[in-house]
Amino acid sequence: CKSCWRPNIKIMKAINFFLLFIVSINLGAWWDTGHKMVCDEAYKLLSTDALEQVDPLIEEHGSFGEACLWADWIKNDRKDTRSWHYINLPDDQQDTYTAKCPENGCLIASYYQQLDILKNSQASFDLQEEAMWFIGHFVGDIHQPMHVGYPEDLGGNRHYLEFEKGKRTNMHKLWDGQIIEHMEFIHGKDYLLENVRFKIEMFKDSKHSVEIESWAQETRDLAMQKSVGYKGNELKFVTNQYMESHFEIIQERIALGAIRLSKTLNRIYQDD
Ligand code: ADE
Ligand code: ZN
Ligand code: ZN
């Protein structure tokens, strides 16, 4: 009959597709926010010498922020690069300076490899482009606590947690983006950027180590801090209070990433 409702396969399929599309947008939007901010804010701190070198290498992406997301997009096509995004240390090995990098690569070794390509004026334009996109991404990753995690739980990916409403998550996902999502939910979209910019102003003229091992050590020490609940996989439940009490740490890690990325690029491109 005309007025009875029958499920329409075409419409059902369209709805399904739409829902999947929304889910996939959300997946991408997580740590993307942090990576993009690190690179866009770093860009604003570049010297004229550095800008001259950086601009042609990021042109294809339109902005440094966008270019710094590329390393995540290619993970499926270039599986050999997956382990380049983190460096894990077991609990009885807390020193990032003596950390062993596995055969298939790790964040610290990959950072140095890509930095060498960037510094090598003989390297092809294509390789230098990739190196620039990798470096911007890696400086973000090395400031994220769960990217200097334990190997046993895959950097917190297997440290399972439960939210107050019973929804399940894991430590890695929480620190990659769910705390940022909660920050946006509580304080609005602009709050993170405003605070990051404030912290960049606060820290940009202080002394910063030029070594990635030192940034990694700071990140590791943070991951091991009692309040984080990662040491010994102690945390089981995530409360709003837990997320809110770590907002400042996230803002600070992004600010420090931006400052150190700009200083690194300003250093390698000085006096050319
Ligand atoms: N897989 C294993 N360790 C990881 C880490 N620290 N981050 C992301 N993926 C991982
Ligand atoms: Zn990454
Ligand atoms: Zn991650």
mmCIF file of C-alpha atoms and ligand atoms in Angstrom:
data_model
loop_
_atom_site.group_PDB
_atom_site.id
_atom_site.type_symbol
_atom_site.label_atom_id
_atom_site.label_comp_id
_atom_site.label_asym_id
_atom_site.label_seq_id
_atom_site.Cartn_x
_atom_site.Cartn_y
_atom_site.Cartn_z
ATOM 1 C CA CYS A 1 0.000 0.000 0.000
ATOM 2 C CA LYS A 2 0.997 3.594 -0.532
ATOM 3 C CA SER A 3 1.159 4.685 3.098
ATOM 4 C CA CYS A 4 2.987 1.634 4.507
ATOM 5 C CA TRP A 5 6.666 1.986 5.088
ATOM 6 C CA ARG A 6 9.014 -0.506 3.503
ATOM 7 C CA PRO A 7 12.776 -0.417 4.054
ATOM 8 C CA ASN A 8 14.379 0.921 0.916
ATOM 9 C CA ILE A 9 17.680 -0.849 0.279
ATOM 10 C CA LYS A 10 19.166 2.102 -1.556
ATOM 11 C CA ILE A 11 18.361 4.512 1.267
ATOM 12 C CA MET A 12 19.617 2.045 3.903
ATOM 13 C CA LYS A 13 22.890 1.707 2.023
ATOM 14 C CA ALA A 14 23.216 5.465 1.770
ATOM 15 C CA ILE A 15 22.609 5.871 5.510
ATOM 16 C CA ASN A 16 25.161 3.173 6.264
ATOM 17 C CA PHE A 17 27.718 4.835 4.026
ATOM 18 C CA PHE A 18 27.040 8.187 5.666
ATOM 19 C CA LEU A 19 27.516 6.752 9.176
ATOM 20 C CA LEU A 20 30.797 5.083 8.185
ATOM 21 C CA PHE A 21 31.917 8.366 6.655
ATOM 22 C CA ILE A 22 31.212 10.235 9.933
ATOM 23 C CA VAL A 23 33.103 7.591 11.931
ATOM 24 C CA SER A 24 36.101 7.818 9.616
ATOM 25 C CA ILE A 25 36.156 11.629 9.879
ATOM 26 C CA ASN A 26 36.270 11.317 13.657
ATOM 27 C CA LEU A 27 39.098 8.778 13.547
ATOM 28 C CA GLY A 28 41.175 11.142 11.457
ATOM 29 C CA ALA A 29 40.353 14.189 13.540
ATOM 30 C CA TRP A 30 42.030 12.945 16.682
ATOM 31 C CA TRP A 31 45.745 13.464 16.908
ATOM 32 C CA ASP A 32 45.564 15.350 13.587
ATOM 33 C CA THR A 33 44.703 18.406 15.656
ATOM 34 C CA GLY A 34 47.983 18.150 17.570
ATOM 35 C CA HIS A 35 50.184 17.444 14.547
ATOM 36 C CA LYS A 36 48.666 20.249 12.541
ATOM 37 C CA MET A 37 49.085 22.719 15.381
ATOM 38 C CA VAL A 38 52.724 21.764 16.018
ATOM 39 C CA CYS A 39 53.612 22.442 12.372
ATOM 40 C CA ASP A 40 51.418 25.494 11.745
ATOM 41 C CA GLU A 41 52.707 27.207 14.894
ATOM 42 C CA ALA A 42 56.317 26.181 14.150
ATOM 43 C CA TYR A 43 55.960 27.709 10.681
ATOM 44 C CA LYS A 44 55.218 31.111 12.212
ATOM 45 C CA LEU A 45 58.519 30.991 14.121
ATOM 46 C CA LEU A 46 60.701 30.249 11.073
ATOM 47 C CA SER A 47 63.478 32.614 10.026
ATOM 48 C CA THR A 48 63.502 34.078 6.503
ATOM 49 C CA ASP A 49 66.374 31.723 5.575
ATOM 50 C CA ALA A 50 64.391 28.723 6.782
ATOM 51 C CA LEU A 51 61.176 29.859 5.047
ATOM 52 C CA GLU A 52 63.018 30.084 1.746
ATOM 53 C CA GLN A 53 63.927 26.382 2.033
ATOM 54 C CA VAL A 54 60.741 25.120 3.682
ATOM 55 C CA ASP A 55 58.146 26.795 1.420
ATOM 56 C CA PRO A 56 58.877 24.892 -1.816
ATOM 57 C CA LEU A 57 58.972 21.591 0.100
ATOM 58 C CA ILE A 58 55.487 22.007 1.591
ATOM 59 C CA GLU A 59 53.802 23.761 -1.340
ATOM 60 C CA GLU A 60 52.086 20.594 -2.537
ATOM 61 C CA HIS A 61 50.124 20.400 0.738
ATOM 62 C CA GLY A 62 49.203 24.083 0.966
ATOM 63 C CA SER A 63 50.425 24.471 4.546
ATOM 64 C CA PHE A 64 53.030 22.981 6.861
ATOM 65 C CA GLY A 65 50.217 21.755 9.134
ATOM 66 C CA GLU A 66 48.657 19.684 6.319
ATOM 67 C CA ALA A 67 52.056 18.368 5.218
ATOM 68 C CA CYS A 68 52.641 17.036 8.729
ATOM 69 C CA LEU A 69 49.590 14.728 8.476
ATOM 70 C CA TRP A 70 50.947 12.916 5.397
ATOM 71 C CA ALA A 71 53.068 10.476 7.453
ATOM 72 C CA ASP A 72 49.856 9.060 8.950
ATOM 73 C CA TRP A 73 48.091 8.801 5.564
ATOM 74 C CA ILE A 74 50.805 6.600 4.043
ATOM 75 C CA LYS A 75 50.952 4.020 6.855
ATOM 76 C CA ASN A 76 48.828 1.542 4.849
ATOM 77 C CA ASP A 77 50.763 1.855 1.594
ATOM 78 C CA ARG A 78 54.168 1.926 3.248
ATOM 79 C CA LYS A 79 53.947 -0.497 6.131
ATOM 80 C CA ASP A 80 57.729 -0.319 6.661
ATOM 81 C CA THR A 81 57.252 3.235 7.990
ATOM 82 C CA ARG A 82 54.789 2.249 10.741
ATOM 83 C CA SER A 83 57.417 1.659 13.419
ATOM 84 C CA TRP A 84 59.022 5.019 12.653
ATOM 85 C CA HIS A 85 56.297 6.765 14.684
ATOM 86 C CA TYR A 86 57.306 5.604 18.170
ATOM 87 C CA ILE A 87 60.109 4.373 20.388
ATOM 88 C CA ASN A 88 59.106 1.997 23.162
ATOM 89 C CA LEU A 89 61.126 1.139 26.268
ATOM 90 C CA PRO A 90 60.404 -1.611 28.802
ATOM 91 C CA ASP A 91 59.846 -0.644 32.438
ATOM 92 C CA ASP A 92 63.388 -1.601 33.509
ATOM 93 C CA GLN A 93 64.853 0.646 30.785
ATOM 94 C CA GLN A 94 63.902 4.266 31.263
ATOM 95 C CA ASP A 95 66.866 5.988 29.569
ATOM 96 C CA THR A 96 66.036 7.222 26.072
ATOM 97 C CA TYR A 97 69.701 7.953 25.310
ATOM 98 C CA THR A 98 70.580 4.248 25.528
ATOM 99 C CA ALA A 99 67.263 2.940 24.160
ATOM 100 C CA LYS A 100 67.617 0.149 21.619
ATOM 101 C CA CYS A 101 66.009 0.738 18.270
ATOM 102 C CA PRO A 102 64.527 -2.494 16.823
ATOM 103 C CA GLU A 103 65.557 -3.827 13.392
ATOM 104 C CA ASN A 104 62.479 -2.397 11.656
ATOM 105 C CA GLY A 105 63.238 1.133 12.867
ATOM 106 C CA CYS A 106 62.029 3.544 15.518
ATOM 107 C CA LEU A 107 61.211 7.201 15.988
ATOM 108 C CA ILE A 108 64.644 8.446 17.096
ATOM 109 C CA ALA A 109 66.617 6.665 14.346
ATOM 110 C CA SER A 110 64.086 7.689 11.667
ATOM 111 C CA TYR A 111 64.235 11.294 12.813
ATOM 112 C CA TYR A 112 68.019 11.336 12.322
ATOM 113 C CA GLN A 113 67.747 9.618 8.923
ATOM 114 C CA GLN A 114 65.226 12.152 7.667
ATOM 115 C CA LEU A 115 67.191 15.057 9.139
ATOM 116 C CA ASP A 116 70.281 13.834 7.250
ATOM 117 C CA ILE A 117 68.286 13.841 3.999
ATOM 118 C CA LEU A 118 67.051 17.357 4.720
ATOM 119 C CA LYS A 119 70.599 18.599 5.385
ATOM 120 C CA ASN A 120 71.975 16.889 2.287
ATOM 121 C CA SER A 121 71.801 19.371 -0.593
ATOM 122 C CA GLN A 122 72.598 16.498 -3.002
ATOM 123 C CA ALA A 123 69.405 14.631 -2.060
ATOM 124 C CA SER A 124 66.618 14.747 -4.668
ATOM 125 C CA PHE A 125 63.737 17.203 -4.285
ATOM 126 C CA ASP A 126 61.279 14.312 -3.787
ATOM 127 C CA LEU A 127 63.320 12.872 -0.927
ATOM 128 C CA GLN A 128 63.695 16.283 0.683
ATOM 129 C CA GLU A 129 59.947 16.865 0.455
ATOM 130 C CA GLU A 130 59.234 13.591 2.235
ATOM 131 C CA ALA A 131 61.941 14.312 4.789
ATOM 132 C CA MET A 132 60.352 17.675 5.626
ATOM 133 C CA TRP A 133 56.904 16.083 6.029
ATOM 134 C CA PHE A 134 58.356 13.289 8.178
ATOM 135 C CA ILE A 135 60.364 15.633 10.414
ATOM 136 C CA GLY A 136 57.350 17.858 11.145
ATOM 137 C CA HIS A 137 55.286 14.778 12.000
ATOM 138 C CA PHE A 138 57.997 13.088 14.082
ATOM 139 C CA VAL A 139 58.606 16.142 16.289
ATOM 140 C CA GLY A 140 54.886 15.974 17.124
ATOM 141 C CA ASP A 141 55.013 12.234 17.847
ATOM 142 C CA ILE A 142 58.057 12.465 20.131
ATOM 143 C CA HIS A 143 56.120 14.877 22.368
ATOM 144 C CA GLN A 144 53.151 12.486 22.827
ATOM 145 C CA PRO A 145 53.585 10.396 26.023
ATOM 146 C CA MET A 146 52.260 7.133 24.515
ATOM 147 C CA HIS A 147 54.758 7.320 21.640
ATOM 148 C CA VAL A 148 57.538 6.681 24.164
ATOM 149 C CA GLY A 149 55.651 3.883 25.913
ATOM 150 C CA TYR A 150 56.091 0.194 26.721
ATOM 151 C CA PRO A 151 56.673 -2.361 23.947
ATOM 152 C CA GLU A 152 54.583 -5.016 25.784
ATOM 153 C CA ASP A 153 51.311 -3.102 25.436
ATOM 154 C CA LEU A 154 52.163 -1.473 22.079
ATOM 155 C CA GLY A 155 52.535 1.990 23.555
ATOM 156 C CA GLY A 156 49.296 1.761 25.520
ATOM 157 C CA ASN A 157 47.222 0.362 22.616
ATOM 158 C CA ARG A 158 46.640 -2.753 24.746
ATOM 159 C CA HIS A 159 46.287 -0.917 28.044
ATOM 160 C CA TYR A 160 42.496 -1.122 28.074
ATOM 161 C CA LEU A 161 40.383 1.421 29.920
ATOM 162 C CA GLU A 162 36.754 2.197 30.606
ATOM 163 C CA PHE A 163 35.045 5.596 30.633
ATOM 164 C CA GLU A 164 32.511 6.499 33.327
ATOM 165 C CA LYS A 165 29.630 5.590 30.994
ATOM 166 C CA GLY A 166 31.087 2.124 30.396
ATOM 167 C CA LYS A 167 32.515 2.916 26.946
ATOM 168 C CA ARG A 168 35.842 1.163 26.362
ATOM 169 C CA THR A 169 39.042 2.775 25.155
ATOM 170 C CA ASN A 170 42.803 2.421 25.558
ATOM 171 C CA MET A 171 45.622 4.554 26.888
ATOM 172 C CA HIS A 172 47.069 5.261 23.441
ATOM 173 C CA LYS A 173 43.798 6.472 21.930
ATOM 174 C CA LEU A 174 43.096 8.526 25.035
ATOM 175 C CA TRP A 175 46.368 10.437 24.740
ATOM 176 C CA ASP A 176 46.364 10.575 20.928
ATOM 177 C CA GLY A 177 43.136 12.508 20.852
ATOM 178 C CA GLN A 178 40.324 11.715 23.259
ATOM 179 C CA ILE A 179 41.613 14.142 25.907
ATOM 180 C CA ILE A 180 41.745 16.835 23.197
ATOM 181 C CA GLU A 181 38.192 15.936 22.127
ATOM 182 C CA HIS A 182 37.037 16.328 25.711
ATOM 183 C CA MET A 183 38.831 19.685 25.931
ATOM 184 C CA GLU A 184 36.940 20.885 22.826
ATOM 185 C CA PHE A 185 33.693 19.604 24.279
ATOM 186 C CA ILE A 186 34.207 21.469 27.582
ATOM 187 C CA HIS A 187 35.890 24.692 26.445
ATOM 188 C CA GLY A 188 35.081 25.005 22.728
ATOM 189 C CA LYS A 189 37.098 24.711 19.542
ATOM 190 C CA ASP A 190 39.506 27.653 20.009
ATOM 191 C CA TYR A 191 40.589 26.938 23.561
ATOM 192 C CA LEU A 192 43.443 24.523 22.761
ATOM 193 C CA LEU A 193 45.011 26.825 20.167
ATOM 194 C CA GLU A 194 44.723 29.877 22.440
ATOM 195 C CA ASN A 195 46.464 28.048 25.260
ATOM 196 C CA VAL A 196 49.129 26.587 22.979
ATOM 197 C CA ARG A 197 49.922 30.068 21.641
ATOM 198 C CA PHE A 198 50.144 31.432 25.173
ATOM 199 C CA LYS A 199 52.542 28.660 26.169
ATOM 200 C CA ILE A 200 54.662 29.169 23.042
ATOM 201 C CA GLU A 201 55.106 32.805 24.081
ATOM 202 C CA MET A 202 56.018 31.640 27.588
ATOM 203 C CA PHE A 203 58.613 29.055 26.559
ATOM 204 C CA LYS A 204 60.008 30.145 23.229
ATOM 205 C CA ASP A 205 62.908 32.160 24.608
ATOM 206 C CA SER A 206 63.975 29.611 27.225
ATOM 207 C CA LYS A 207 66.815 27.212 26.636
ATOM 208 C CA HIS A 208 65.825 24.052 24.764
ATOM 209 C CA SER A 209 67.948 21.001 24.157
ATOM 210 C CA VAL A 210 68.555 20.391 20.453
ATOM 211 C CA GLU A 211 68.585 16.619 20.955
ATOM 212 C CA ILE A 212 65.587 14.424 20.243
ATOM 213 C CA GLU A 213 66.771 12.030 22.985
ATOM 214 C CA SER A 214 66.248 14.806 25.516
ATOM 215 C CA TRP A 215 62.710 15.560 24.243
ATOM 216 C CA ALA A 216 62.028 11.821 24.324
ATOM 217 C CA GLN A 217 63.272 11.555 27.923
ATOM 218 C CA GLU A 218 60.957 14.365 28.994
ATOM 219 C CA THR A 219 58.065 12.581 27.235
ATOM 220 C CA ARG A 220 58.958 9.254 28.859
ATOM 221 C CA ASP A 221 59.195 10.842 32.329
ATOM 222 C CA LEU A 222 55.754 12.309 31.757
ATOM 223 C CA ALA A 223 54.337 8.939 30.703
ATOM 224 C CA MET A 224 55.767 7.470 33.927
ATOM 225 C CA GLN A 225 54.361 10.238 36.137
ATOM 226 C CA LYS A 226 52.017 8.882 38.849
ATOM 227 C CA SER A 227 48.962 10.905 37.771
ATOM 228 C CA VAL A 228 49.050 9.409 34.241
ATOM 229 C CA GLY A 229 48.520 5.884 35.603
ATOM 230 C CA TYR A 230 50.491 4.245 32.798
ATOM 231 C CA LYS A 231 53.384 2.911 34.897
ATOM 232 C CA GLY A 232 52.549 -0.717 35.654
ATOM 233 C CA ASN A 233 49.335 -0.215 33.614
ATOM 234 C CA GLU A 234 47.728 0.992 36.838
ATOM 235 C CA LEU A 235 44.850 3.102 35.498
ATOM 236 C CA LYS A 236 41.645 1.153 34.798
ATOM 237 C CA PHE A 237 38.932 3.840 34.631
ATOM 238 C CA VAL A 238 38.988 7.229 32.914
ATOM 239 C CA THR A 239 37.076 10.029 34.607
ATOM 240 C CA ASN A 240 36.417 13.565 33.358
ATOM 241 C CA GLN A 241 38.582 14.677 36.273
ATOM 242 C CA TYR A 242 41.461 12.548 34.888
ATOM 243 C CA MET A 243 41.179 14.135 31.442
ATOM 244 C CA GLU A 244 40.726 17.683 32.741
ATOM 245 C CA SER A 245 43.717 17.430 35.069
ATOM 246 C CA HIS A 246 45.900 16.611 32.024
ATOM 247 C CA PHE A 247 44.719 19.394 29.683
ATOM 248 C CA GLU A 248 47.737 21.552 30.519
ATOM 249 C CA ILE A 249 50.206 18.779 29.775
ATOM 250 C CA ILE A 250 48.753 18.359 26.284
ATOM 251 C CA GLN A 251 48.885 22.091 25.605
ATOM 252 C CA GLU A 252 52.481 22.186 26.805
ATOM 253 C CA ARG A 253 53.581 19.197 24.679
ATOM 254 C CA ILE A 254 52.137 20.800 21.529
ATOM 255 C CA ALA A 255 53.730 24.164 22.373
ATOM 256 C CA LEU A 256 57.136 22.569 23.012
ATOM 257 C CA GLY A 257 56.868 20.531 19.811
ATOM 258 C CA ALA A 258 56.213 23.697 17.795
ATOM 259 C CA ILE A 259 59.095 25.612 19.396
ATOM 260 C CA ARG A 260 61.602 22.785 18.958
ATOM 261 C CA LEU A 261 60.568 22.056 15.379
ATOM 262 C CA SER A 262 61.061 25.712 14.448
ATOM 263 C CA LYS A 263 64.426 25.863 16.223
ATOM 264 C CA THR A 264 65.601 22.690 14.450
ATOM 265 C CA LEU A 265 64.651 24.035 11.007
ATOM 266 C CA ASN A 266 66.075 27.494 11.750
ATOM 267 C CA ARG A 267 69.333 25.809 12.801
ATOM 268 C CA ILE A 268 69.788 23.538 9.788
ATOM 269 C CA TYR A 269 68.918 26.314 7.348
ATOM 270 C CA GLN A 270 70.941 29.103 8.924
ATOM 271 C CA ASP A 271 73.368 30.984 6.722
ATOM 272 C CA ASP A 272 72.475 29.478 3.402
HETATM 273 N N1 ADE B 1 52.709 0.020 18.182
HETATM 274 C C1 ADE B 1 53.624 -0.428 19.066
HETATM 275 N N2 ADE B 1 54.043 0.572 19.881
HETATM 276 C C2 ADE B 1 53.359 1.664 19.508
HETATM 277 C C3 ADE B 1 53.365 2.998 19.939
HETATM 278 N N3 ADE B 1 54.133 3.415 20.947
HETATM 279 N N4 ADE B 1 52.568 3.866 19.309
HETATM 280 C C4 ADE B 1 51.803 3.446 18.291
HETATM 281 N N5 ADE B 1 51.751 2.219 17.821
HETATM 282 C C5 ADE B 1 52.531 1.323 18.439
HETATM 283 ZN ZN ZN B 2 52.718 9.430 13.954
HETATM 284 ZN ZN ZN B 3 49.632 7.579 18.253
#
